[in-house]
Amino acid sequence: MKRFDCLKIIAAEASDALVVTSAGAMTLEWQVLRPSDANLRVRTLGLCSSIALGMALGLPHRKVIALDGDGSLLMNLCSLPTIARMQPKNLLHVVFDNEVYEASGNKKTATAAGTDLVAIARASGIKEARWANSVDAFAQAVTAALSSDGLSFIGAKVTTERTEVPPYPIDEVENKYRFIRHVEKTEKIEIITTSLPASYN
Amino acid sequence: MTAEEAAKIIFNGLKAAGINLIVTLPDINLSQLLREVEEDQDVIHVPLCREEEGIGISAGAYLVGKKCAAIMQNGGFFNSHNAIVTTLLQCEIPLLLLIYYAGDIGDRTFSTSGGLTEPLLRALGIRYWVMRDPGDAPEVIKRAQILAQDSRRPVALLLTKEGLGLRMPIKSL
């Protein structure tokens, strides 16, 4: 499977979900398919699933999607038992497993030697964890996950093929502010208030 | 003051400062404080497997409006450095860090960690205060939280044994 084809399926169904993307080219592909201030690009390899968990716990009525990679998840495997322990009903965790550290020179990850991330997710306590082995199966799994009221994990083996897309011209601080302002507007809450007093206090 | 009383004062200070999501990983000296976190019905408590994931969880929760604190040992602070640098500092995200000061004066077993804790906080540019009187905790926490939010950076409070009501305070420390 091609990652871009899988991302198209998610983009068609994501609606107003908050989407966290891991480091690498996937972020750029996702931004082209669903350009939105509801997208957050992660800078720390591994933290995609944890940042998404924090969002899911903070806004339990809003769908949150983590678009993770195998190298990223392998670096933070302990996020799986923590996610299982917290059981956020609004979280969908997708892992695109291309068996390499794509952004770091295509060296093989442990999944190339047989490590099964879906089996680890299930053994961690995430019951709805499955591999999607075709684009059709992936589409069905995404539809099922986004229409369900429960935690889901989907693994997809994808090729290392990249899709040519334009660069993503905003830095992490601008990404942060745009994301927060989007959440404030759509949730009608205040997150960052700058107090400019008449005098210092 | 007993450890139970100190834990209640510190935890109530966190709640009074608006903290509503807390990530934790145990140290034996934090037991009473963590019991307060566990038993509370309002604050979201996320028990961690490794402290670095807690930095990510807190960052994600902050971005959707939560006010977060992380409670851990200094060993856990060391575990979290890449996340602190490339998520909190790089993206300008505040977080209140409550770090048990293992290897503090008179504390056995982790003297190497104790010796490196403050130098590493300084190296990361994280402002911090050492807490030695639980009675001061509510005001210190309130001010630290204001600083974290205003500076959009992590701020650390180092919890010592006397700060947790676990031993006699010494006036000159």
mmCIF file of N, CA, C and O in Angstrom, chain B residues 13 64 76 106 110:
data_model
loop_
_atom_site.group_PDB
_atom_site.id
_atom_site.type_symbol
_atom_site.label_atom_id
_atom_site.label_comp_id
_atom_site.label_asym_id
_atom_site.label_seq_id
_atom_site.Cartn_x
_atom_site.Cartn_y
_atom_site.Cartn_z
ATOM 1 N N GLY B 13 -2.700 23.213 46.815
ATOM 2 C CA GLY B 13 -2.041 24.331 46.136
ATOM 3 C C GLY B 13 -2.093 24.170 44.624
ATOM 4 O O GLY B 13 -2.321 25.137 43.887
ATOM 5 N N VAL B 64 -5.214 21.896 24.134
ATOM 6 C CA VAL B 64 -6.678 21.920 24.093
ATOM 7 C C VAL B 64 -7.272 22.537 25.361
ATOM 8 O O VAL B 64 -8.462 22.404 25.619
ATOM 9 N N GLY B 76 13.449 10.831 36.498
ATOM 10 C CA GLY B 76 12.428 10.968 35.463
ATOM 11 C C GLY B 76 12.589 12.255 34.677
ATOM 12 O O GLY B 76 12.318 12.303 33.474
ATOM 13 N N GLY B 106 21.833 14.898 52.634
ATOM 14 C CA GLY B 106 21.316 13.939 53.611
ATOM 15 C C GLY B 106 20.473 12.820 53.018
ATOM 16 O O GLY B 106 20.007 11.952 53.744
ATOM 17 N N PHE B 110 21.151 8.342 45.644
ATOM 18 C CA PHE B 110 21.254 8.976 44.324
ATOM 19 C C PHE B 110 22.025 10.297 44.369
ATOM 20 O O PHE B 110 21.587 11.302 43.822
#
